[in-house]
Coordinates of C-alpha atoms in Angstrom, one line a residue:
A30 CA 109.0 106.6 103.5
V31 CA 112.1 106.4 101.2
A32 CA 110.5 108.6 98.6
A33 CA 109.5 111.1 101.3
Q34 CA 113.3 111.6 102.0
G35 CA 113.8 112.6 98.3
E36 CA 115.1 109.2 97.1
E37 CA 114.3 107.5 93.9
D38 CA 112.3 104.3 93.2
K39 CA 115.5 102.5 92.2
L40 CA 116.7 102.6 95.8
I41 CA 113.4 101.0 97.0
M42 CA 113.7 98.2 94.4
D43 CA 117.4 97.6 95.3
F44 CA 116.4 97.4 99.0
A45 CA 113.6 94.9 98.2
D46 CA 116.0 92.8 96.1
I47 CA 118.3 92.3 99.0
F48 CA 115.5 90.7 101.2
A49 CA 113.8 89.0 98.2
W50 CA 114.5 85.6 99.9
E51 CA 112.9 86.6 103.2
I52 CA 110.2 89.1 102.4
D53 CA 107.6 89.4 99.7
F54 CA 107.3 93.2 99.5
Y55 CA 104.1 92.9 97.6
M56 CA 102.3 91.1 100.4
D57 CA 104.2 91.1 103.7
P58 CA 104.8 94.7 104.8
R59 CA 102.5 96.3 107.3
P60 CA 102.1 99.9 108.7
G61 CA 104.6 100.5 111.4
D62 CA 107.4 98.4 109.8
R63 CA 110.8 100.1 110.0
F64 CA 114.0 100.2 107.9
R65 CA 117.5 101.6 107.8
I66 CA 119.8 101.9 104.7
V67 CA 123.4 102.8 104.3
V68 CA 124.0 103.4 100.5
E69 CA 126.7 104.9 98.4
K70 CA 125.6 107.9 96.2
D71 CA 127.7 109.2 93.3
Y72 CA 127.8 112.9 92.6
V73 CA 129.3 115.3 90.0
G74 CA 129.9 118.4 92.0
E75 CA 126.8 118.8 94.0
T76 CA 124.6 117.0 91.5
F77 CA 123.4 113.5 92.3
V78 CA 124.1 111.1 89.4
R79 CA 123.4 107.5 90.6
Y80 CA 123.3 105.2 93.5
G81 CA 126.2 103.0 94.3
R82 CA 126.0 99.8 96.4
I83 CA 123.7 99.4 99.4
L84 CA 126.3 98.7 102.1
Y85 CA 123.8 97.9 104.9
A86 CA 120.1 97.3 105.0
E87 CA 117.8 96.6 107.9
Y88 CA 114.1 95.8 108.1
Q89 CA 111.9 95.4 111.1
G90 CA 108.4 94.0 110.9
A91 CA 106.2 91.1 111.8
G92 CA 108.1 90.7 115.1
R93 CA 111.5 90.1 113.5
R94 CA 114.6 92.1 112.6
L95 CA 116.4 91.4 109.4
Q96 CA 120.0 92.7 108.7
A97 CA 122.0 92.6 105.4
I98 CA 125.6 93.6 105.2
Y99 CA 127.5 93.6 101.9
Y100 CA 130.8 91.8 101.8
Q101 CA 132.9 90.5 99.0
G102 CA 136.2 89.3 100.5
A103 CA 137.8 86.3 98.6
R104 CA 134.5 85.3 96.9
A105 CA 134.2 85.7 93.2
R106 CA 131.2 88.0 93.7
G107 CA 130.0 90.0 96.7
D108 CA 126.9 89.1 98.6
Y109 CA 124.8 90.0 101.6
F110 CA 125.2 88.4 105.0
T111 CA 123.8 88.8 108.5
A112 CA 126.1 90.1 111.2
D113 CA 127.1 86.6 112.1
G114 CA 128.1 85.7 108.6
Q115 CA 125.0 83.8 107.5
S116 CA 124.1 84.3 103.8
L117 CA 120.8 85.9 103.0
R118 CA 120.7 84.2 99.6
K119 CA 118.6 81.1 99.4
A120 CA 118.2 78.5 96.7
F121 CA 114.9 79.9 95.5
L122 CA 113.3 83.3 95.4
R123 CA 110.0 83.9 97.2
S124 CA 108.3 84.8 93.9
P125 CA 109.3 84.7 90.3
L126 CA 108.1 88.2 89.3
Q127 CA 106.7 91.5 90.5
F128 CA 103.0 90.7 90.6
T129 CA 99.8 92.6 91.4
R130 CA 97.9 89.7 93.1
I131 CA 97.5 86.0 93.4
S132 CA 94.6 85.2 91.2
S133 CA 94.4 81.5 91.9
G134 CA 96.2 79.4 94.6
Y135 CA 97.4 75.8 94.9
S136 CA 94.5 73.4 95.1
R137 CA 93.7 69.7 94.6
A138 CA 90.2 70.6 93.4
R139 CA 89.6 73.9 91.7
K140 CA 86.8 74.8 89.3
H141 CA 88.5 75.3 85.9
P142 CA 87.6 78.8 84.6
I143 CA 87.5 77.6 81.0
L144 CA 86.9 73.8 80.9
G145 CA 84.6 73.8 83.9
G146 CA 84.4 71.0 86.5
L147 CA 86.7 70.4 89.4
R148 CA 90.4 69.9 88.5
P149 CA 93.7 70.0 90.4
H150 CA 95.5 73.4 90.2
L151 CA 99.0 72.4 91.3
G152 CA 100.5 75.8 91.1
I153 CA 100.1 79.5 91.8
D154 CA 98.6 82.0 89.3
Y155 CA 100.3 85.4 89.6
A156 CA 98.3 88.2 87.9
A157 CA 100.5 90.8 86.3
P158 CA 100.4 93.0 83.1
V159 CA 101.5 91.6 79.8
G160 CA 105.2 91.9 79.3
T161 CA 106.1 91.8 83.0
P162 CA 109.6 90.1 83.3
I163 CA 109.6 86.6 84.8
W164 CA 112.7 85.4 86.7
S165 CA 114.1 81.9 87.3
I166 CA 113.6 81.3 91.0
G167 CA 117.1 79.7 91.2
D168 CA 120.2 78.6 89.3
G169 CA 119.5 75.7 86.9
T170 CA 119.2 74.4 83.4
V171 CA 116.4 74.9 80.9
I172 CA 114.9 71.5 80.1
F173 CA 111.9 72.7 78.1
R174 CA 111.1 75.9 76.1
G175 CA 108.2 75.9 73.7
W176 CA 104.5 75.4 73.4
N177 CA 103.0 73.0 75.9
G178 CA 99.2 72.6 75.3
G179 CA 97.1 74.5 77.8
Y180 CA 100.2 76.1 79.4
G181 CA 100.8 77.9 76.1
K182 CA 104.4 79.1 75.9
Q183 CA 106.2 77.5 78.8
V184 CA 109.7 77.3 80.3
I185 CA 110.7 74.5 82.6
I186 CA 114.0 74.7 84.6
R187 CA 115.8 71.8 86.4
H188 CA 117.4 72.8 89.7
R189 CA 119.6 70.8 92.1
N190 CA 118.3 68.1 94.5
G191 CA 115.4 67.0 92.2
Y192 CA 113.6 70.3 91.9
A193 CA 112.1 71.8 88.7
S194 CA 110.2 75.0 88.2
M195 CA 107.6 75.6 85.5
Y196 CA 106.5 78.9 84.0
G197 CA 103.4 79.0 81.8
H198 CA 101.2 81.3 79.6
L199 CA 104.2 83.4 78.6
S200 CA 103.9 86.0 75.9
R201 CA 107.5 85.5 74.8
F202 CA 110.7 83.9 76.0
G203 CA 113.7 85.7 77.5
P204 CA 116.8 86.6 75.6
G205 CA 118.8 83.5 74.8
I206 CA 116.5 81.1 76.6
R207 CA 116.6 77.7 74.9
Q208 CA 116.8 74.0 75.9
G209 CA 120.1 73.3 77.6
K210 CA 120.8 76.9 78.6
E211 CA 122.3 77.4 82.1
V212 CA 120.4 80.2 83.9
L213 CA 121.1 82.1 87.1
Q214 CA 118.8 83.0 89.9
K215 CA 116.6 86.0 89.0
Q216 CA 117.6 85.8 85.3
V217 CA 114.7 86.8 83.0
I218 CA 113.5 83.7 81.3
G219 CA 110.2 85.1 79.9
Y220 CA 107.5 87.6 80.0
V221 CA 103.9 87.5 81.3
G222 CA 101.2 86.7 78.7
S223 CA 98.0 84.9 78.2
T224 CA 98.9 82.0 75.8
G225 CA 97.2 78.6 76.0
L226 CA 94.1 78.1 78.1
S227 CA 94.0 81.4 79.9
T228 CA 91.4 84.0 80.8
G229 CA 93.8 86.9 81.1
P230 CA 97.4 87.8 81.6
H231 CA 99.1 85.9 84.4
L232 CA 101.9 83.5 85.2
D233 CA 101.1 79.9 86.0
F234 CA 104.0 79.0 88.2
R235 CA 104.6 75.4 89.5
L236 CA 107.2 73.7 91.5
R237 CA 107.9 70.0 91.7
R238 CA 110.5 67.7 93.3
N239 CA 111.1 64.3 91.9
Q240 CA 108.0 64.6 89.8
A241 CA 105.7 65.4 92.8
F242 CA 104.1 68.9 92.7
L243 CA 104.6 71.2 95.8
N244 CA 102.8 74.3 97.0
P245 CA 105.4 77.0 96.2
L246 CA 104.0 79.3 99.0
R247 CA 104.7 76.7 101.7
Q248 CA 108.2 75.7 100.7
I249 CA 111.1 76.6 102.9
S250 CA 114.2 77.2 100.7
P251 CA 117.6 76.2 102.0
R252 CA 120.2 79.0 102.4
A253 CA 123.3 79.4 100.3
A254 CA 126.7 78.8 101.8
S255 CA 127.6 81.0 104.7
L256 CA 131.1 82.5 105.4
E257 CA 133.9 80.1 106.4
K258 CA 135.5 80.6 109.8
A259 CA 138.6 81.9 108.2
E260 CA 136.6 84.7 106.6
M261 CA 134.8 86.0 109.7
L262 CA 137.6 88.2 111.0
P263 CA 138.1 90.0 107.6
F264 CA 134.3 90.2 107.4
Q265 CA 134.0 91.9 110.8
E266 CA 136.8 94.3 110.0
S267 CA 135.2 95.2 106.7
V268 CA 131.8 95.9 108.2
R269 CA 132.8 97.8 111.3
P270 CA 133.1 101.2 109.5
V271 CA 129.8 100.6 107.7
L272 CA 128.0 99.9 111.0
S273 CA 129.6 103.0 112.5
F274 CA 127.5 105.2 110.1
L275 CA 124.4 104.0 112.0
D276 CA 125.5 105.8 115.1
D277 CA 124.7 109.2 113.7
S278 CA 121.9 110.5 111.6
Q279 CA 124.4 112.2 109.2
A280 CA 127.1 110.0 107.7
P281 CA 130.5 111.6 107.2
A282 CA 130.8 113.0 103.7
P283 CA 134.2 112.2 102.1
A284 CA 135.8 114.7 99.8
A285 CA 135.5 112.3 96.9
R286 CA 132.7 112.1 94.3
R287 CA 131.1 109.2 96.2
K288 CA 129.3 109.8 99.5
V289 CA 127.5 107.6 101.9
A290 CA 123.9 108.3 103.0
V291 CA 122.0 106.9 105.9
L292 CA 118.2 106.6 105.5
R293 CA 115.8 105.6 108.2
S294 CA 112.1 105.3 108.6
Q295 CA 110.4 107.6 111.1
G296 CA 111.1 106.6 114.7
S297 CA 114.0 104.3 113.9

């Protein structure tokens, strides 16, 4: 629907990134879901050059409505919040890469494709092409980077509150990734491969807490900090003009080189 309005793939990816903590856009969307986007667009004369920031994003589907409003305020970096000041950011991403399918799920007894017999598979296998970037699901510290037996090339990251995430069968490691390195959420820590005991390119992703393995698909990640009470009035004043764009199908076009566009799915 975004492409049908003459927009580029980058806008679709930026929109998906905003809701990455709530929606897995490779699995969750269904026909009939709706969206609205308010985005800055830079021009030279009448020629479109690049997208600026998405100021507002909305997604309706699966019986719920999600809103994201950009706000910087006194924070070191801007972020996206709901209309009542709740942060959209969570401690962990829903998935650590853009994948094509889940080739093997979490199981206490899975027939091993190479070794045979029933063995626990305490993680998720994400099938993806060789070289697909892999992200850290959250802020943390690299505690292992190297070859780890059947996992092949692997990275392990320690997070707060006893969590650790594990990324196996990598083809190569991300730039600067080494033991002791501090990483940020969605930083590239490696690339999909098929090293170790593997039948094809995929990521073996595992999550554990206090040494106990967890099913990543069933974990509910806590939210990041929301706005303080003192920030709510400046936040509301900042977002009011952005929300006013949604009242009309055409946003006002300033005389400057940056314009604001409003995009909607059909019927919204």
